[in-house]
GROMACS .gro file of C-alpha atoms in nm:
model
  297
    1UNK     CA    1   0.403   3.209  -7.278
    2UNK     CA    2   0.570   3.008  -7.000
    3UNK     CA    3   0.638   3.105  -6.645
    4UNK     CA    4   0.983   3.054  -6.507
    5UNK     CA    5   1.002   2.879  -6.171
    6UNK     CA    6   1.255   2.983  -5.918
    7UNK     CA    7   1.465   2.675  -5.825
    8UNK     CA    8   1.351   2.712  -5.462
    9UNK     CA    9   0.982   2.705  -5.553
   10UNK     CA   10   0.975   2.327  -5.603
   11UNK     CA   11   0.769   2.141  -5.867
   12UNK     CA   12   0.458   2.310  -6.003
   13UNK     CA   13   0.135   2.146  -5.875
   14UNK     CA   14  -0.169   2.089  -6.097
   15UNK     CA   15  -0.434   2.359  -6.100
   16UNK     CA   16  -0.678   2.310  -5.809
   17UNK     CA   17  -0.468   2.050  -5.632
   18UNK     CA   18  -0.443   2.097  -5.254
   19UNK     CA   19  -0.117   2.225  -5.118
   20UNK     CA   20   0.099   1.960  -4.957
   21UNK     CA   21   0.089   1.963  -4.579
   22UNK     CA   22   0.405   2.074  -4.411
   23UNK     CA   23   0.589   1.794  -4.236
   24UNK     CA   24   0.558   1.810  -3.859
   25UNK     CA   25   0.864   1.950  -3.687
   26UNK     CA   26   1.103   1.692  -3.548
   27UNK     CA   27   1.077   1.627  -3.173
   28UNK     CA   28   1.299   1.838  -2.955
   29UNK     CA   29   1.591   1.691  -2.767
   30UNK     CA   30   1.388   1.722  -2.446
   31UNK     CA   31   1.094   1.533  -2.595
   32UNK     CA   32   1.326   1.255  -2.711
   33UNK     CA   33   1.484   1.234  -2.365
   34UNK     CA   34   1.138   1.212  -2.209
   35UNK     CA   35   1.032   0.928  -2.439
   36UNK     CA   36   1.352   0.739  -2.369
   37UNK     CA   37   1.303   0.781  -1.994
   38UNK     CA   38   0.949   0.639  -2.010
   39UNK     CA   39   1.068   0.350  -2.228
   40UNK     CA   40   1.353   0.279  -1.984
   41UNK     CA   41   1.111   0.277  -1.689
   42UNK     CA   42   0.884   0.033  -1.872
   43UNK     CA   43   1.166  -0.204  -1.969
   44UNK     CA   44   1.337  -0.193  -1.629
   45UNK     CA   45   1.041  -0.181  -1.386
   46UNK     CA   46   0.733  -0.268  -1.596
   47UNK     CA   47   0.565   0.060  -1.503
   48UNK     CA   48   0.412   0.197  -1.821
   49UNK     CA   49   0.386   0.576  -1.846
   50UNK     CA   50   0.436   0.584  -2.223
   51UNK     CA   51   0.073   0.671  -2.294
   52UNK     CA   52   0.033   0.937  -2.029
   53UNK     CA   53  -0.030   1.283  -2.170
   54UNK     CA   54   0.287   1.467  -2.268
   55UNK     CA   55   0.208   1.793  -2.089
   56UNK     CA   56   0.153   1.614  -1.758
   57UNK     CA   57   0.471   1.411  -1.801
   58UNK     CA   58   0.679   1.719  -1.875
   59UNK     CA   59   0.556   1.906  -1.569
   60UNK     CA   60   0.613   1.615  -1.336
   61UNK     CA   61   0.957   1.524  -1.468
   62UNK     CA   62   1.066   1.889  -1.460
   63UNK     CA   63   0.960   1.905  -1.094
   64UNK     CA   64   1.146   1.580  -1.024
   65UNK     CA   65   1.465   1.714  -1.184
   66UNK     CA   66   1.456   2.020  -0.961
   67UNK     CA   67   1.376   1.832  -0.640
   68UNK     CA   68   1.614   1.540  -0.704
   69UNK     CA   69   1.898   1.768  -0.821
   70UNK     CA   70   1.954   1.628  -1.171
   71UNK     CA   71   2.073   1.857  -1.451
   72UNK     CA   72   1.906   1.663  -1.734
   73UNK     CA   73   1.653   1.390  -1.806
   74UNK     CA   74   1.934   1.176  -1.947
   75UNK     CA   75   2.125   1.198  -1.619
   76UNK     CA   76   1.809   1.101  -1.432
   77UNK     CA   77   1.749   0.808  -1.667
   78UNK     CA   78   2.098   0.672  -1.609
   79UNK     CA   79   2.044   0.659  -1.234
   80UNK     CA   80   1.688   0.525  -1.265
   81UNK     CA   81   1.820   0.230  -1.465
   82UNK     CA   82   2.093   0.156  -1.211
   83UNK     CA   83   1.926   0.231  -0.879
   84UNK     CA   84   1.573   0.113  -0.782
   85UNK     CA   85   1.571   0.363  -0.494
   86UNK     CA   86   1.604   0.649  -0.743
   87UNK     CA   87   1.310   0.510  -0.938
   88UNK     CA   88   1.108   0.482  -0.617
   89UNK     CA   89   1.170   0.853  -0.554
   90UNK     CA   90   1.083   0.944  -0.912
   91UNK     CA   91   0.761   0.744  -0.888
   92UNK     CA   92   0.637   0.986  -0.622
   93UNK     CA   93   0.659   1.267  -0.877
   94UNK     CA   94   0.511   1.069  -1.166
   95UNK     CA   95   0.206   0.974  -0.957
   96UNK     CA   96   0.142   1.296  -0.765
   97UNK     CA   97  -0.157   1.223  -0.539
   98UNK     CA   98  -0.423   1.492  -0.577
   99UNK     CA   99  -0.731   1.384  -0.388
  100UNK     CA  100  -0.967   1.468  -0.106
  101UNK     CA  101  -1.251   1.296   0.074
  102UNK     CA  102  -1.597   1.342  -0.078
  103UNK     CA  103  -1.445   1.538  -0.363
  104UNK     CA  104  -1.722   1.674  -0.587
  105UNK     CA  105  -1.996   1.615  -0.325
  106UNK     CA  106  -2.273   1.596  -0.587
  107UNK     CA  107  -2.111   1.275  -0.715
  108UNK     CA  108  -2.180   1.108  -0.381
  109UNK     CA  109  -2.533   1.249  -0.371
  110UNK     CA  110  -2.590   1.090  -0.713
  111UNK     CA  111  -2.450   0.759  -0.587
  112UNK     CA  112  -2.696   0.767  -0.298
  113UNK     CA  113  -2.988   0.844  -0.528
  114UNK     CA  114  -2.916   0.633  -0.837
  115UNK     CA  115  -2.664   0.360  -0.756
  116UNK     CA  116  -2.692   0.244  -0.396
  117UNK     CA  117  -3.065   0.158  -0.420
  118UNK     CA  118  -2.973  -0.088  -0.696
  119UNK     CA  119  -2.678  -0.225  -0.498
  120UNK     CA  120  -2.919  -0.290  -0.211
  121UNK     CA  121  -3.068  -0.569  -0.425
  122UNK     CA  122  -2.744  -0.771  -0.432
  123UNK     CA  123  -2.663  -1.020  -0.154
  124UNK     CA  124  -2.297  -0.914  -0.177
  125UNK     CA  125  -2.127  -0.619  -0.343
  126UNK     CA  126  -1.786  -0.567  -0.499
  127UNK     CA  127  -1.654  -0.217  -0.563
  128UNK     CA  128  -1.334  -0.129  -0.747
  129UNK     CA  129  -1.165   0.205  -0.670
  130UNK     CA  130  -0.909   0.226  -0.952
  131UNK     CA  131  -0.623   0.469  -0.898
  132UNK     CA  132  -0.707   0.507  -0.530
  133UNK     CA  133  -0.397   0.717  -0.454
  134UNK     CA  134  -0.369   0.775  -0.077
  135UNK     CA  135  -0.716   0.643   0.000
  136UNK     CA  136  -0.945   0.944   0.033
  137UNK     CA  137  -1.194   0.806  -0.220
  138UNK     CA  138  -1.185   0.463  -0.054
  139UNK     CA  139  -1.280   0.596   0.289
  140UNK     CA  140  -1.545   0.821   0.137
  141UNK     CA  141  -1.712   0.524  -0.032
  142UNK     CA  142  -1.677   0.311   0.281
  143UNK     CA  143  -1.857   0.579   0.484
  144UNK     CA  144  -2.125   0.609   0.218
  145UNK     CA  145  -2.179   0.232   0.212
  146UNK     CA  146  -2.195   0.218   0.593
  147UNK     CA  147  -2.460   0.488   0.609
  148UNK     CA  148  -2.668   0.295   0.356
  149UNK     CA  149  -2.626  -0.032   0.548
  150UNK     CA  150  -2.413  -0.194   0.277
  151UNK     CA  151  -2.056  -0.192   0.405
  152UNK     CA  152  -2.074  -0.521   0.593
  153UNK     CA  153  -2.163  -0.709   0.272
  154UNK     CA  154  -1.929  -0.512   0.048
  155UNK     CA  155  -1.575  -0.587  -0.065
  156UNK     CA  156  -1.377  -0.288  -0.189
  157UNK     CA  157  -1.073  -0.333  -0.413
  158UNK     CA  158  -0.849  -0.027  -0.383
  159UNK     CA  159  -0.572  -0.028  -0.643
  160UNK     CA  160  -0.285   0.198  -0.741
  161UNK     CA  161   0.064   0.173  -0.891
  162UNK     CA  162   0.238   0.366  -0.612
  163UNK     CA  163   0.339   0.150  -0.312
  164UNK     CA  164   0.387   0.452  -0.085
  165UNK     CA  165   0.040   0.583  -0.166
  166UNK     CA  166  -0.110   0.242  -0.096
  167UNK     CA  167   0.066   0.223   0.239
  168UNK     CA  168  -0.070   0.563   0.340
  169UNK     CA  169  -0.416   0.450   0.232
  170UNK     CA  170  -0.385   0.142   0.452
  171UNK     CA  171  -0.297   0.358   0.752
  172UNK     CA  172  -0.599   0.583   0.712
  173UNK     CA  173  -0.432   0.883   0.873
  174UNK     CA  174  -0.486   1.233   0.733
  175UNK     CA  175  -0.393   1.578   0.856
  176UNK     CA  176  -0.641   1.757   1.080
  177UNK     CA  177  -0.627   2.059   0.849
  178UNK     CA  178  -0.729   1.848   0.549
  179UNK     CA  179  -1.007   1.682   0.746
  180UNK     CA  180  -1.167   2.021   0.814
  181UNK     CA  181  -1.216   2.058   0.440
  182UNK     CA  182  -1.335   1.698   0.410
  183UNK     CA  183  -1.600   1.771   0.673
  184UNK     CA  184  -1.757   2.039   0.456
  185UNK     CA  185  -1.752   1.804   0.156
  186UNK     CA  186  -1.915   1.528   0.361
  187UNK     CA  187  -2.194   1.756   0.471
  188UNK     CA  188  -2.262   1.869   0.113
  189UNK     CA  189  -2.258   1.504   0.006
  190UNK     CA  190  -2.560   1.434   0.225
  191UNK     CA  191  -2.375   1.295   0.526
  192UNK     CA  192  -2.608   1.163   0.794
  193UNK     CA  193  -2.385   1.181   1.101
  194UNK     CA  194  -2.121   1.402   1.252
  195UNK     CA  195  -1.811   1.346   1.039
  196UNK     CA  196  -1.602   1.330   1.357
  197UNK     CA  197  -1.778   1.003   1.442
  198UNK     CA  198  -1.557   0.834   1.182
  199UNK     CA  199  -1.214   0.932   1.311
  200UNK     CA  200  -1.007   0.996   1.622
  201UNK     CA  201  -0.809   1.321   1.631
  202UNK     CA  202  -0.469   1.345   1.799
  203UNK     CA  203  -0.143   1.535   1.747
  204UNK     CA  204  -0.264   1.724   1.442
  205UNK     CA  205  -0.386   1.415   1.260
  206UNK     CA  206  -0.707   1.221   1.220
  207UNK     CA  207  -0.702   0.840   1.224
  208UNK     CA  208  -1.008   0.693   1.057
  209UNK     CA  209  -1.198   0.405   1.214
  210UNK     CA  210  -1.019   0.081   1.120
  211UNK     CA  211  -1.356  -0.089   1.068
  212UNK     CA  212  -1.401   0.126   0.756
  213UNK     CA  213  -1.118  -0.064   0.588
  214UNK     CA  214  -1.197  -0.407   0.730
  215UNK     CA  215  -1.349  -0.508   0.394
  216UNK     CA  216  -1.094  -0.326   0.179
  217UNK     CA  217  -0.822  -0.502  -0.022
  218UNK     CA  218  -0.537  -0.267  -0.115
  219UNK     CA  219  -0.338  -0.392  -0.412
  220UNK     CA  220  -0.087  -0.287  -0.676
  221UNK     CA  221  -0.257  -0.270  -1.016
  222UNK     CA  222  -0.175  -0.082  -1.335
  223UNK     CA  223  -0.443   0.025  -1.579
  224UNK     CA  224  -0.169   0.037  -1.844
  225UNK     CA  225  -0.037  -0.318  -1.813
  226UNK     CA  226  -0.257  -0.536  -1.588
  227UNK     CA  227  -0.583  -0.718  -1.656
  228UNK     CA  228  -0.923  -0.755  -1.490
  229UNK     CA  229  -0.916  -0.945  -1.160
  230UNK     CA  230  -1.278  -0.956  -1.035
  231UNK     CA  231  -1.640  -0.901  -1.131
  232UNK     CA  232  -1.773  -0.583  -0.970
  233UNK     CA  233  -2.101  -0.393  -0.938
  234UNK     CA  234  -1.939  -0.048  -0.921
  235UNK     CA  235  -1.613   0.091  -1.057
  236UNK     CA  236  -1.510   0.436  -0.936
  237UNK     CA  237  -1.210   0.579  -1.122
  238UNK     CA  238  -1.206   0.954  -1.086
  239UNK     CA  239  -0.951   1.204  -1.212
  240UNK     CA  240  -0.719   0.935  -1.345
  241UNK     CA  241  -0.815   0.916  -1.714
  242UNK     CA  242  -0.737   1.286  -1.762
  243UNK     CA  243  -0.367   1.194  -1.742
  244UNK     CA  244  -0.398   0.927  -2.016
  245UNK     CA  245  -0.391   0.967  -2.392
  246UNK     CA  246  -0.680   0.828  -2.598
  247UNK     CA  247  -0.528   0.484  -2.647
  248UNK     CA  248  -0.470   0.432  -2.275
  249UNK     CA  249  -0.812   0.574  -2.189
  250UNK     CA  250  -0.971   0.316  -2.418
  251UNK     CA  251  -0.767   0.039  -2.254
  252UNK     CA  252  -0.874   0.144  -1.906
  253UNK     CA  253  -1.240   0.176  -2.003
  254UNK     CA  254  -1.219  -0.168  -2.162
  255UNK     CA  255  -1.096  -0.308  -1.829
  256UNK     CA  256  -1.384  -0.142  -1.645
  257UNK     CA  257  -1.633  -0.277  -1.898
  258UNK     CA  258  -1.498  -0.631  -1.858
  259UNK     CA  259  -1.496  -0.600  -1.479
  260UNK     CA  260  -1.853  -0.476  -1.441
  261UNK     CA  261  -2.134  -0.723  -1.400
  262UNK     CA  262  -2.451  -0.705  -1.607
  263UNK     CA  263  -2.586  -0.348  -1.570
  264UNK     CA  264  -2.301  -0.247  -1.340
  265UNK     CA  265  -2.211   0.117  -1.270
  266UNK     CA  266  -1.908   0.329  -1.363
  267UNK     CA  267  -1.816   0.660  -1.198
  268UNK     CA  268  -1.563   0.900  -1.353
  269UNK     CA  269  -1.415   1.237  -1.264
  270UNK     CA  270  -1.586   1.568  -1.333
  271UNK     CA  271  -1.367   1.640  -1.639
  272UNK     CA  272  -1.379   1.288  -1.782
  273UNK     CA  273  -1.617   1.131  -2.032
  274UNK     CA  274  -1.677   0.812  -2.229
  275UNK     CA  275  -1.857   0.985  -2.515
  276UNK     CA  276  -1.581   0.958  -2.775
  277UNK     CA  277  -1.416   0.641  -2.648
  278UNK     CA  278  -1.410   0.301  -2.815
  279UNK     CA  279  -1.655   0.176  -2.548
  280UNK     CA  280  -1.889   0.473  -2.518
  281UNK     CA  281  -2.177   0.299  -2.694
  282UNK     CA  282  -2.176   0.024  -2.433
  283UNK     CA  283  -2.280   0.255  -2.148
  284UNK     CA  284  -2.575   0.479  -2.076
  285UNK     CA  285  -2.563   0.795  -1.867
  286UNK     CA  286  -2.740   0.766  -1.531
  287UNK     CA  287  -2.630   1.103  -1.393
  288UNK     CA  288  -2.436   1.269  -1.675
  289UNK     CA  289  -2.350   1.587  -1.486
  290UNK     CA  290  -2.189   1.373  -1.216
  291UNK     CA  291  -2.026   1.132  -1.463
  292UNK     CA  292  -2.210   0.817  -1.353
  293UNK     CA  293  -2.278   0.560  -1.624
  294UNK     CA  294  -2.433   0.216  -1.642
  295UNK     CA  295  -2.327  -0.080  -1.852
  296UNK     CA  296  -2.592  -0.162  -2.110
  297UNK     CA  297  -2.561  -0.538  -2.094
   0.00000   0.00000   0.00000
């Protein structure tokens, strides 16, 4: 006895064979527009956001559309291609700076306990703050190095892809309201002085001591497109990799690995890890809870 197949049922599959997986749905028009915008930015300005996570991209571009008064991503793309000033404005939305001084204070406690005693053994020290944004992490590390007697023989590379963020970092001026929160972080990070010793307050702002950035080099550098530029003893890249997909995370971690000297240190953000990366087996955890790792060789 045979069984009649309805024409819509498709071909009969052998007994026990797994069902065919449904094809993924085609990308939406919005997703296509977003991909084309990122490709256009890369081709026109050599800024590569193509491997940033989709959810983050969507949020930031949606906010840019509202603030820049564009009705669609395609309309924004047209102006980005034609007008560098429009791209410069868009860049401020694509690289939203979210930072604070001595963020995650236990990270800096772990640096004091596990990393700086080793750095004390070097005649000179090079530190790379990758994705430094507006400079909060840079000044935090400079203060930490000063309190441990290391700043004068340290060179700090502070890099980011946003020129406006880098300029603010160079100025070292932060709002007085923000600095009140930074003070509490500093104290929890094991600060050894009054935090106010490091800045001058006036007109609702705090200007940090210029000597803290005397040994800092601020520079444009992209983890997506650029290469290693120096050998370093410590790389601190915190809360940047969370915006990258796996491929770009592996590229960035490969840069850090190549930059670090023998047995150099890597610090990541509280929600970041190297465990499942292409380079995870080339590091050991020094303070896992605080995301501090050490190169094995």
